[in-house]
Amino acid sequence: MAEMEYRKLPHGPERISVIGLGMGSIHEGDEAEIEKTVRLALDAGINYFDMAASEGKPYACYARALDGRRQAAYLQMHFGAVYDGGKYGWTRDLSKIKQTFENQLKTLHTEYADFGFVHCIDEEDDYHKIMSSGIWDYMKSLKEDGAVRHLGLSSHDPGIVRRFLDTGLVDMIMFSINPAYDYSTGAYGIGTAADRSSLYRECEKAGVGLSVMKPFGGGQLLQAATSPFRQPLTRVQCIQYALDRPAVLTVLPGVRNSADLLEVLAYLDAGEKARDYSVISAFTPQNAEGICVYCNHCQPCPQGLNVGLINKYYDLALAGDVLAKGHYGKLRLKADSCVQCGHCESRCPFHVKQEARMQKIAAYFGG
């Protein structure tokens, strides 16, 4: 198996594995299988673990797997998920949230959460309750005390995410990203393609990382019968799609067991052809036509330009990312090196007018 790839958290020293581990389905295995799966993940270089389970059972298994290896793992813990009687539920009751967090720390044999997330906040009223009930203040106090290293939230709604970005206090956000949701299909496809794309750039501008939930759309994208596109995508294609979005640091697929995890880890050995998700161009709505998604299907450029990266830096600069101009300036070949040969436009599955765009980008950056 190829080595794990890592991306740095902008507001911290952490280097996070591009593949993490979701927890929503792992309760389906027995305790021995859960522990085996977590150990396999650690051995494969996975260091980012979401800790929102569908049942309380897995936590003790994680504790055993992490024994002696806690420093090798970043735990993304959720404030609002509760497990009364061992079954998942959610609450905005501050006392229950405090008790659950304290119990989870004890169970996991740790004194801190690497990432403390407001759990599943998708409504305006819910946002106001979080801010007015003492929950957010409690989480901020935990960060001040070192019991939480970074603050964040999980959400499906771009508007809610922007509310938290405005606080200037979040370092990581768990968001649902896959082609179905980005192109406004499925229950969690909140926001237009352009709005969601803009949000990813806003996160990157703010130095806020994204951890991706539902990369396979709850498994629906993997089966023709359930895919909204009537055509299946592979796990590798879905993972690569998510990792190509701005600000994304890690993808957190849910697995039931070690066999599922091995299927996910196959991404590391996949070549460019297997990672190519340009087939989604046949599914995208008309209002998404002409939008560069940085898929690099246009490669190789005869002149050697990294067309996708040039587009990404331009889009980020337009969104106000002051670092994007510096990143663009370090490119060996810039937009003004384009000779208008038409190669990229002939290959672009999204029909982006790259020749005109290269001229616009060169004018914007002055080269």
mmCIF file of C-alpha atoms in Angstrom:
data_model
loop_
_atom_site.group_PDB
_atom_site.id
_atom_site.type_symbol
_atom_site.label_atom_id
_atom_site.label_comp_id
_atom_site.label_asym_id
_atom_site.label_seq_id
_atom_site.Cartn_x
_atom_site.Cartn_y
_atom_site.Cartn_z
ATOM 1 C CA MET A 1 0.000 0.000 0.000
ATOM 2 C CA ALA A 2 1.267 3.460 -0.868
ATOM 3 C CA GLU A 3 2.068 5.853 1.970
ATOM 4 C CA MET A 4 -0.632 8.040 3.439
ATOM 5 C CA GLU A 5 -0.814 11.647 2.257
ATOM 6 C CA TYR A 6 -1.123 14.497 4.762
ATOM 7 C CA ARG A 7 -2.310 18.112 4.718
ATOM 8 C CA LYS A 8 -1.486 20.771 7.307
ATOM 9 C CA LEU A 9 -4.147 22.438 9.406
ATOM 10 C CA PRO A 10 -3.803 26.176 8.616
ATOM 11 C CA HIS A 11 -4.296 27.300 12.241
ATOM 12 C CA GLY A 12 -2.103 24.743 13.930
ATOM 13 C CA PRO A 13 0.863 22.403 13.573
ATOM 14 C CA GLU A 14 -1.238 19.291 12.894
ATOM 15 C CA ARG A 15 -0.633 17.333 9.692
ATOM 16 C CA ILE A 16 -3.857 15.497 8.960
ATOM 17 C CA SER A 17 -4.251 12.337 6.890
ATOM 18 C CA VAL A 18 -6.272 12.925 3.700
ATOM 19 C CA ILE A 19 -8.261 9.812 4.578
ATOM 20 C CA GLY A 20 -9.792 9.796 8.030
ATOM 21 C CA LEU A 21 -12.266 7.459 9.660
ATOM 22 C CA GLY A 22 -15.975 8.096 10.077
ATOM 23 C CA MET A 23 -17.785 6.419 12.944
ATOM 24 C CA GLY A 24 -21.410 6.238 11.844
ATOM 25 C CA SER A 25 -21.438 2.586 10.709
ATOM 26 C CA ILE A 26 -18.652 0.997 12.690
ATOM 27 C CA HIS A 27 -21.048 -0.187 15.426
ATOM 28 C CA GLU A 28 -22.264 -2.889 12.998
ATOM 29 C CA GLY A 29 -19.210 -4.998 13.786
ATOM 30 C CA ASP A 30 -18.565 -6.787 17.068
ATOM 31 C CA GLU A 31 -16.138 -5.250 19.556
ATOM 32 C CA ALA A 32 -13.158 -7.238 18.315
ATOM 33 C CA GLU A 33 -13.800 -6.120 14.729
ATOM 34 C CA ILE A 34 -14.179 -2.485 15.754
ATOM 35 C CA GLU A 35 -10.878 -2.580 17.600
ATOM 36 C CA LYS A 36 -9.205 -4.341 14.669
ATOM 37 C CA THR A 37 -10.503 -1.706 12.238
ATOM 38 C CA VAL A 38 -9.188 1.212 14.309
ATOM 39 C CA ARG A 39 -5.797 -0.473 14.680
ATOM 40 C CA LEU A 40 -5.669 -1.060 10.921
ATOM 41 C CA ALA A 41 -6.474 2.610 10.333
ATOM 42 C CA LEU A 42 -3.639 3.707 12.616
ATOM 43 C CA ASP A 43 -1.217 1.283 10.988
ATOM 44 C CA ALA A 44 -2.162 2.676 7.562
ATOM 45 C CA GLY A 45 -1.310 6.224 8.659
ATOM 46 C CA ILE A 46 -4.837 7.452 9.356
ATOM 47 C CA ASN A 47 -4.651 9.949 12.189
ATOM 48 C CA TYR A 48 -8.005 11.773 12.056
ATOM 49 C CA PHE A 49 -11.025 10.145 13.675
ATOM 50 C CA ASP A 50 -14.555 11.466 13.834
ATOM 51 C CA MET A 51 -16.174 10.532 17.146
ATOM 52 C CA ALA A 52 -19.911 10.817 16.397
ATOM 53 C CA ALA A 53 -21.133 7.227 16.613
ATOM 54 C CA SER A 54 -24.580 5.786 15.960
ATOM 55 C CA GLU A 55 -24.361 3.854 19.244
ATOM 56 C CA GLY A 56 -22.290 4.131 22.389
ATOM 57 C CA LYS A 57 -20.662 0.701 21.939
ATOM 58 C CA PRO A 58 -17.605 1.697 19.851
ATOM 59 C CA TYR A 59 -16.066 4.134 22.348
ATOM 60 C CA ALA A 60 -14.542 1.495 24.640
ATOM 61 C CA CYS A 61 -13.202 -0.307 21.549
ATOM 62 C CA TYR A 62 -11.532 2.887 20.360
ATOM 63 C CA ALA A 63 -10.005 3.340 23.805
ATOM 64 C CA ARG A 64 -8.363 -0.090 23.633
ATOM 65 C CA ALA A 65 -7.113 0.499 20.088
ATOM 66 C CA LEU A 66 -5.719 3.912 21.031
ATOM 67 C CA ASP A 67 -3.997 2.649 24.182
ATOM 68 C CA GLY A 68 -0.389 3.794 23.909
ATOM 69 C CA ARG A 69 -1.106 5.546 20.597
ATOM 70 C CA ARG A 70 -3.194 8.541 21.661
ATOM 71 C CA GLN A 71 -0.577 10.988 20.357
ATOM 72 C CA ALA A 72 -0.919 9.434 16.889
ATOM 73 C CA ALA A 73 -4.610 10.325 16.664
ATOM 74 C CA TYR A 74 -6.631 13.514 16.315
ATOM 75 C CA LEU A 75 -10.110 13.058 17.779
ATOM 76 C CA GLN A 76 -13.011 15.112 16.413
ATOM 77 C CA MET A 77 -15.541 15.095 19.282
ATOM 78 C CA HIS A 78 -19.110 16.402 19.078
ATOM 79 C CA PHE A 79 -20.893 18.557 21.646
ATOM 80 C CA GLY A 80 -24.575 17.737 21.393
ATOM 81 C CA ALA A 81 -24.428 14.038 20.502
ATOM 82 C CA VAL A 82 -25.542 11.944 23.497
ATOM 83 C CA TYR A 83 -25.912 8.227 24.163
ATOM 84 C CA ASP A 84 -28.525 7.708 26.866
ATOM 85 C CA GLY A 85 -29.004 3.958 27.197
ATOM 86 C CA GLY A 86 -26.285 3.411 24.598
ATOM 87 C CA LYS A 87 -28.375 4.802 21.713
ATOM 88 C CA TYR A 88 -27.561 7.937 19.753
ATOM 89 C CA GLY A 89 -29.514 11.115 20.329
ATOM 90 C CA TRP A 90 -28.820 14.816 20.304
ATOM 91 C CA THR A 91 -29.433 17.621 22.747
ATOM 92 C CA ARG A 92 -28.864 21.314 23.374
ATOM 93 C CA ASP A 93 -29.061 20.844 27.136
ATOM 94 C CA LEU A 94 -25.769 22.226 28.462
ATOM 95 C CA SER A 95 -25.669 19.980 31.524
ATOM 96 C CA LYS A 96 -26.093 16.849 29.389
ATOM 97 C CA ILE A 97 -23.443 18.081 26.971
ATOM 98 C CA LYS A 98 -20.981 18.619 29.814
ATOM 99 C CA GLN A 99 -21.691 15.208 31.306
ATOM 100 C CA THR A 100 -21.347 13.439 27.948
ATOM 101 C CA PHE A 101 -18.021 15.099 27.204
ATOM 102 C CA GLU A 102 -16.615 14.255 30.618
ATOM 103 C CA ASN A 103 -17.779 10.641 30.284
ATOM 104 C CA GLN A 104 -16.259 10.293 26.824
ATOM 105 C CA LEU A 105 -12.909 11.614 28.000
ATOM 106 C CA LYS A 106 -12.918 9.022 30.777
ATOM 107 C CA THR A 107 -13.931 6.209 28.449
ATOM 108 C CA LEU A 108 -11.271 7.137 25.905
ATOM 109 C CA HIS A 109 -8.604 7.535 28.605
ATOM 110 C CA THR A 110 -7.702 11.029 27.447
ATOM 111 C CA GLU A 111 -7.729 14.499 28.934
ATOM 112 C CA TYR A 112 -8.585 16.468 25.810
ATOM 113 C CA ALA A 113 -10.305 16.555 22.430
ATOM 114 C CA ASP A 114 -8.205 17.682 19.500
ATOM 115 C CA PHE A 115 -11.271 19.134 17.798
ATOM 116 C CA GLY A 116 -14.434 20.132 19.657
ATOM 117 C CA PHE A 117 -17.429 20.481 17.333
ATOM 118 C CA VAL A 118 -20.903 21.863 17.807
ATOM 119 C CA HIS A 119 -22.870 18.854 16.629
ATOM 120 C CA CYS A 120 -25.084 18.960 13.529
ATOM 121 C CA ILE A 121 -26.256 22.564 13.421
ATOM 122 C CA ASP A 122 -28.414 23.294 10.369
ATOM 123 C CA GLU A 123 -31.039 25.802 11.515
ATOM 124 C CA GLU A 124 -30.924 29.521 12.340
ATOM 125 C CA ASP A 125 -32.860 28.944 15.554
ATOM 126 C CA ASP A 126 -30.381 26.273 16.536
ATOM 127 C CA TYR A 127 -27.495 28.672 15.942
ATOM 128 C CA HIS A 128 -29.048 31.293 18.201
ATOM 129 C CA LYS A 129 -29.685 28.687 20.903
ATOM 130 C CA ILE A 130 -26.059 27.564 20.803
ATOM 131 C CA MET A 131 -24.917 31.145 21.247
ATOM 132 C CA SER A 132 -27.429 32.129 23.925
ATOM 133 C CA SER A 133 -27.593 28.995 26.093
ATOM 134 C CA GLY A 134 -23.964 28.918 27.203
ATOM 135 C CA ILE A 135 -22.888 26.031 24.946
ATOM 136 C CA TRP A 136 -20.512 28.085 22.812
ATOM 137 C CA ASP A 137 -19.128 29.853 25.875
ATOM 138 C CA TYR A 138 -18.537 26.460 27.499
ATOM 139 C CA MET A 139 -16.660 25.234 24.450
ATOM 140 C CA LYS A 140 -14.553 28.393 24.347
ATOM 141 C CA SER A 141 -13.668 27.904 28.010
ATOM 142 C CA LEU A 142 -12.580 24.336 27.276
ATOM 143 C CA LYS A 143 -10.248 25.634 24.600
ATOM 144 C CA GLU A 144 -8.803 28.198 26.972
ATOM 145 C CA ASP A 145 -8.169 25.403 29.486
ATOM 146 C CA GLY A 146 -6.626 23.069 26.905
ATOM 147 C CA ALA A 147 -9.373 20.444 27.115
ATOM 148 C CA VAL A 148 -10.206 21.248 23.484
ATOM 149 C CA ARG A 149 -7.415 22.160 21.084
ATOM 150 C CA HIS A 150 -9.502 23.508 18.184
ATOM 151 C CA LEU A 151 -13.133 24.609 17.826
ATOM 152 C CA GLY A 152 -15.438 23.733 14.955
ATOM 153 C CA LEU A 153 -18.848 22.450 13.955
ATOM 154 C CA SER A 154 -20.614 19.926 11.766
ATOM 155 C CA SER A 155 -23.263 21.264 9.394
ATOM 156 C CA HIS A 156 -24.930 20.720 6.036
ATOM 157 C CA ASP A 157 -25.897 24.375 5.533
ATOM 158 C CA PRO A 158 -23.542 26.951 3.945
ATOM 159 C CA GLY A 159 -25.360 29.808 5.671
ATOM 160 C CA ILE A 160 -24.800 28.332 9.123
ATOM 161 C CA VAL A 161 -21.145 27.672 8.337
ATOM 162 C CA ARG A 162 -20.711 31.314 7.389
ATOM 163 C CA ARG A 163 -22.190 32.339 10.747
ATOM 164 C CA PHE A 164 -19.416 30.475 12.510
ATOM 165 C CA LEU A 165 -16.734 31.687 10.116
ATOM 166 C CA ASP A 166 -17.722 35.213 11.152
ATOM 167 C CA THR A 167 -16.793 34.443 14.768
ATOM 168 C CA GLY A 168 -13.155 33.997 13.748
ATOM 169 C CA LEU A 169 -12.880 31.197 16.306
ATOM 170 C CA VAL A 170 -13.265 28.014 14.285
ATOM 171 C CA ASP A 171 -10.348 26.081 12.809
ATOM 172 C CA MET A 172 -12.171 23.112 11.258
ATOM 173 C CA ILE A 173 -15.625 22.400 9.867
ATOM 174 C CA MET A 174 -17.231 19.069 9.069
ATOM 175 C CA PHE A 175 -19.326 19.489 5.924
ATOM 176 C CA SER A 176 -21.096 17.181 3.492
ATOM 177 C CA ILE A 177 -19.273 17.218 0.158
ATOM 178 C CA ASN A 178 -19.892 15.005 -2.858
ATOM 179 C CA PRO A 179 -20.994 15.606 -6.463
ATOM 180 C CA ALA A 180 -24.665 14.909 -5.707
ATOM 181 C CA TYR A 181 -24.879 17.459 -2.907
ATOM 182 C CA ASP A 182 -22.740 20.045 -4.702
ATOM 183 C CA TYR A 183 -25.067 19.897 -7.681
ATOM 184 C CA SER A 184 -28.192 20.288 -5.568
ATOM 185 C CA THR A 185 -29.522 16.768 -5.375
ATOM 186 C CA GLY A 186 -30.149 14.700 -2.276
ATOM 187 C CA ALA A 187 -31.522 15.663 1.109
ATOM 188 C CA TYR A 188 -28.343 17.411 2.220
ATOM 189 C CA GLY A 189 -27.574 19.225 -1.023
ATOM 190 C CA ILE A 190 -28.242 22.618 0.543
ATOM 191 C CA GLY A 191 -27.136 25.597 -1.528
ATOM 192 C CA THR A 192 -26.488 25.992 -5.241
ATOM 193 C CA ALA A 193 -23.360 24.683 -6.916
ATOM 194 C CA ALA A 194 -21.955 28.211 -7.067
ATOM 195 C CA ASP A 195 -22.830 28.953 -3.421
ATOM 196 C CA ARG A 196 -21.225 25.785 -2.120
ATOM 197 C CA SER A 197 -18.145 26.318 -4.287
ATOM 198 C CA SER A 198 -17.885 29.862 -2.938
ATOM 199 C CA LEU A 199 -18.115 28.552 0.633
ATOM 200 C CA TYR A 200 -15.131 26.246 0.142
ATOM 201 C CA ARG A 201 -13.074 29.196 -1.076
ATOM 202 C CA GLU A 202 -14.224 31.320 1.869
ATOM 203 C CA CYS A 203 -13.046 28.603 4.251
ATOM 204 C CA GLU A 204 -9.652 28.429 2.577
ATOM 205 C CA LYS A 205 -9.371 32.221 2.702
ATOM 206 C CA ALA A 206 -10.110 32.140 6.449
ATOM 207 C CA GLY A 207 -7.591 29.362 7.065
ATOM 208 C CA VAL A 208 -10.347 26.995 8.144
ATOM 209 C CA GLY A 209 -10.029 23.344 7.176
ATOM 210 C CA LEU A 210 -12.851 21.088 6.023
ATOM 211 C CA SER A 211 -13.353 17.487 7.069
ATOM 212 C CA VAL A 212 -15.749 15.768 4.690
ATOM 213 C CA MET A 213 -18.720 13.716 5.794
ATOM 214 C CA LYS A 214 -20.942 11.716 3.441
ATOM 215 C CA PRO A 215 -18.337 11.537 0.627
ATOM 216 C CA PHE A 216 -20.313 8.636 -0.902
ATOM 217 C CA GLY A 217 -23.738 10.165 -0.213
ATOM 218 C CA GLY A 218 -24.506 7.516 2.392
ATOM 219 C CA GLY A 219 -23.455 4.872 -0.143
ATOM 220 C CA GLN A 220 -26.048 5.962 -2.683
ATOM 221 C CA LEU A 221 -23.456 7.234 -5.163
ATOM 222 C CA LEU A 222 -21.813 3.807 -5.330
ATOM 223 C CA GLN A 223 -24.860 2.030 -6.793
ATOM 224 C CA ALA A 224 -26.563 2.790 -10.104
ATOM 225 C CA ALA A 225 -29.935 1.893 -8.597
ATOM 226 C CA THR A 226 -29.628 4.490 -5.838
ATOM 227 C CA SER A 227 -27.410 7.142 -7.413
ATOM 228 C CA PRO A 228 -29.332 10.298 -8.385
ATOM 229 C CA PHE A 229 -27.203 10.262 -11.543
ATOM 230 C CA ARG A 230 -28.393 6.740 -12.543
ATOM 231 C CA GLN A 231 -24.733 5.832 -12.828
ATOM 232 C CA PRO A 232 -22.391 4.716 -10.044
ATOM 233 C CA LEU A 233 -19.209 6.438 -9.009
ATOM 234 C CA THR A 234 -16.333 4.640 -7.321
ATOM 235 C CA ARG A 235 -15.029 5.323 -3.829
ATOM 236 C CA VAL A 236 -11.794 6.563 -5.371
ATOM 237 C CA GLN A 237 -13.614 9.066 -7.592
ATOM 238 C CA CYS A 238 -15.677 10.391 -4.681
ATOM 239 C CA ILE A 239 -12.624 10.753 -2.443
ATOM 240 C CA GLN A 240 -10.635 12.556 -5.129
ATOM 241 C CA TYR A 241 -13.561 14.861 -5.890
ATOM 242 C CA ALA A 242 -13.770 15.910 -2.232
ATOM 243 C CA LEU A 243 -10.011 16.334 -1.856
ATOM 244 C CA ASP A 244 -9.936 18.656 -4.877
ATOM 245 C CA ARG A 245 -12.315 21.150 -3.232
ATOM 246 C CA PRO A 246 -10.599 24.179 -1.656
ATOM 247 C CA ALA A 247 -9.968 23.964 2.114
ATOM 248 C CA VAL A 248 -10.554 20.193 2.306
ATOM 249 C CA LEU A 249 -7.998 18.481 4.513
ATOM 250 C CA THR A 250 -9.497 15.048 5.065
ATOM 251 C CA VAL A 251 -12.315 12.792 3.884
ATOM 252 C CA LEU A 252 -14.131 10.729 6.522
ATOM 253 C CA PRO A 253 -15.899 7.751 4.947
ATOM 254 C CA GLY A 254 -17.933 5.570 7.235
ATOM 255 C CA VAL A 255 -16.859 1.931 7.394
ATOM 256 C CA ARG A 256 -18.482 -1.107 8.991
ATOM 257 C CA ASN A 257 -15.351 -3.179 9.373
ATOM 258 C CA SER A 258 -11.756 -3.691 8.314
ATOM 259 C CA ALA A 259 -12.799 -5.009 4.889
ATOM 260 C CA ASP A 260 -14.630 -1.743 4.186
ATOM 261 C CA LEU A 261 -11.599 0.201 5.347
ATOM 262 C CA LEU A 262 -9.315 -1.666 2.959
ATOM 263 C CA GLU A 263 -11.619 -0.703 0.090
ATOM 264 C CA VAL A 264 -11.280 2.940 1.104
ATOM 265 C CA LEU A 265 -7.504 2.699 1.510
ATOM 266 C CA ALA A 266 -7.275 1.454 -2.090
ATOM 267 C CA TYR A 267 -7.431 5.157 -2.955
ATOM 268 C CA LEU A 268 -3.765 5.467 -2.003
ATOM 269 C CA ASP A 269 -2.725 3.032 -4.747
ATOM 270 C CA ALA A 270 -5.111 4.376 -7.391
ATOM 271 C CA GLY A 271 -3.620 5.962 -10.497
ATOM 272 C CA GLU A 272 -4.733 9.119 -12.270
ATOM 273 C CA LYS A 273 -7.193 7.262 -14.472
ATOM 274 C CA ALA A 274 -8.962 5.689 -11.501
ATOM 275 C CA ARG A 275 -9.098 9.042 -9.711
ATOM 276 C CA ASP A 276 -10.584 10.862 -12.706
ATOM 277 C CA TYR A 277 -14.153 11.904 -11.848
ATOM 278 C CA SER A 278 -14.822 13.943 -14.995
ATOM 279 C CA VAL A 279 -17.729 11.612 -15.759
ATOM 280 C CA ILE A 280 -19.773 13.832 -13.419
ATOM 281 C CA SER A 281 -19.836 16.478 -16.164
ATOM 282 C CA ALA A 282 -22.642 14.475 -17.756
ATOM 283 C CA PHE A 283 -24.707 14.929 -14.587
ATOM 284 C CA THR A 284 -24.161 18.581 -13.762
ATOM 285 C CA PRO A 285 -27.017 21.064 -14.152
ATOM 286 C CA GLN A 286 -26.865 23.804 -16.746
ATOM 287 C CA ASN A 287 -26.106 26.468 -14.152
ATOM 288 C CA ALA A 288 -22.879 24.631 -13.288
ATOM 289 C CA GLU A 289 -21.610 24.633 -16.871
ATOM 290 C CA GLY A 290 -18.467 26.668 -17.395
ATOM 291 C CA ILE A 291 -17.312 26.436 -13.758
ATOM 292 C CA CYS A 292 -13.798 25.079 -13.301
ATOM 293 C CA VAL A 293 -13.792 22.399 -10.591
ATOM 294 C CA TYR A 294 -9.987 21.929 -10.788
ATOM 295 C CA CYS A 295 -10.351 18.309 -11.896
ATOM 296 C CA ASN A 296 -7.266 18.578 -14.175
ATOM 297 C CA HIS A 297 -8.940 16.519 -16.874
ATOM 298 C CA CYS A 298 -7.358 19.061 -19.237
ATOM 299 C CA GLN A 299 -3.873 17.765 -18.388
ATOM 300 C CA PRO A 300 -1.296 17.460 -19.702
ATOM 301 C CA CYS A 301 -1.068 21.023 -21.025
ATOM 302 C CA PRO A 302 1.316 21.098 -24.034
ATOM 303 C CA GLN A 303 3.006 24.161 -22.489
ATOM 304 C CA GLY A 304 3.168 22.643 -19.017
ATOM 305 C CA LEU A 305 0.668 24.927 -17.267
ATOM 306 C CA ASN A 306 -1.103 23.601 -14.181
ATOM 307 C CA VAL A 307 -4.470 24.843 -15.399
ATOM 308 C CA GLY A 308 -6.478 23.650 -12.403
ATOM 309 C CA LEU A 309 -4.139 25.273 -9.874
ATOM 310 C CA ILE A 310 -4.042 28.542 -11.810
ATOM 311 C CA ASN A 311 -7.842 28.607 -11.744
ATOM 312 C CA LYS A 312 -7.966 27.767 -8.038
ATOM 313 C CA TYR A 313 -5.585 30.577 -7.045
ATOM 314 C CA TYR A 314 -7.553 33.036 -9.168
ATOM 315 C CA ASP A 315 -10.874 32.019 -7.634
ATOM 316 C CA LEU A 316 -9.397 32.261 -4.143
ATOM 317 C CA ALA A 317 -7.925 35.682 -4.860
ATOM 318 C CA LEU A 318 -11.309 36.909 -6.062
ATOM 319 C CA ALA A 319 -12.791 35.610 -2.806
ATOM 320 C CA GLY A 320 -10.335 37.811 -0.900
ATOM 321 C CA ASP A 321 -7.627 35.296 0.007
ATOM 322 C CA VAL A 322 -4.541 37.496 0.307
ATOM 323 C CA LEU A 323 -2.231 34.463 0.270
ATOM 324 C CA ALA A 324 -3.518 33.240 -3.094
ATOM 325 C CA LYS A 325 -1.649 35.929 -5.019
ATOM 326 C CA GLY A 326 1.605 34.889 -3.386
ATOM 327 C CA HIS A 327 0.957 31.237 -4.192
ATOM 328 C CA TYR A 328 0.206 32.185 -7.801
ATOM 329 C CA GLY A 329 3.418 34.188 -8.007
ATOM 330 C CA LYS A 330 5.445 31.104 -7.081
ATOM 331 C CA LEU A 331 4.138 29.092 -10.031
ATOM 332 C CA ARG A 332 6.835 28.290 -12.573
ATOM 333 C CA LEU A 333 4.422 28.872 -15.456
ATOM 334 C CA LYS A 334 1.641 31.422 -15.145
ATOM 335 C CA ALA A 335 -1.444 32.214 -17.177
ATOM 336 C CA ASP A 336 0.454 34.460 -19.598
ATOM 337 C CA SER A 337 2.345 31.365 -20.811
ATOM 338 C CA CYS A 338 -0.874 30.090 -22.422
ATOM 339 C CA VAL A 339 -0.500 29.963 -26.228
ATOM 340 C CA GLN A 340 -4.252 29.520 -26.829
ATOM 341 C CA CYS A 341 -3.799 26.126 -28.477
ATOM 342 C CA GLY A 342 -7.254 24.938 -27.426
ATOM 343 C CA HIS A 343 -6.052 21.653 -25.938
ATOM 344 C CA CYS A 344 -7.608 22.263 -22.525
ATOM 345 C CA GLU A 345 -10.937 23.423 -23.934
ATOM 346 C CA SER A 346 -11.188 20.357 -26.143
ATOM 347 C CA ARG A 347 -10.778 18.131 -23.082
ATOM 348 C CA CYS A 348 -12.727 20.081 -20.460
ATOM 349 C CA PRO A 349 -15.828 18.067 -19.472
ATOM 350 C CA PHE A 350 -17.390 21.198 -17.926
ATOM 351 C CA HIS A 351 -16.964 23.333 -21.074
ATOM 352 C CA VAL A 352 -14.902 26.008 -19.348
ATOM 353 C CA LYS A 353 -13.595 28.651 -21.758
ATOM 354 C CA GLN A 354 -10.059 28.369 -20.500
ATOM 355 C CA GLU A 355 -8.387 30.409 -23.237
ATOM 356 C CA ALA A 356 -10.367 33.519 -22.327
ATOM 357 C CA ARG A 357 -10.007 32.682 -18.653
ATOM 358 C CA MET A 358 -6.195 32.493 -18.913
ATOM 359 C CA GLN A 359 -6.178 35.977 -20.450
ATOM 360 C CA LYS A 360 -8.390 37.280 -17.652
ATOM 361 C CA ILE A 361 -6.227 35.648 -14.982
ATOM 362 C CA ALA A 362 -3.001 37.001 -16.522
ATOM 363 C CA ALA A 363 -4.498 40.500 -16.571
ATOM 364 C CA TYR A 364 -5.653 40.177 -12.963
ATOM 365 C CA PHE A 365 -2.295 39.024 -11.599
ATOM 366 C CA GLY A 366 -0.171 40.963 -14.066
ATOM 367 C CA GLY A 367 1.355 37.880 -15.606
#
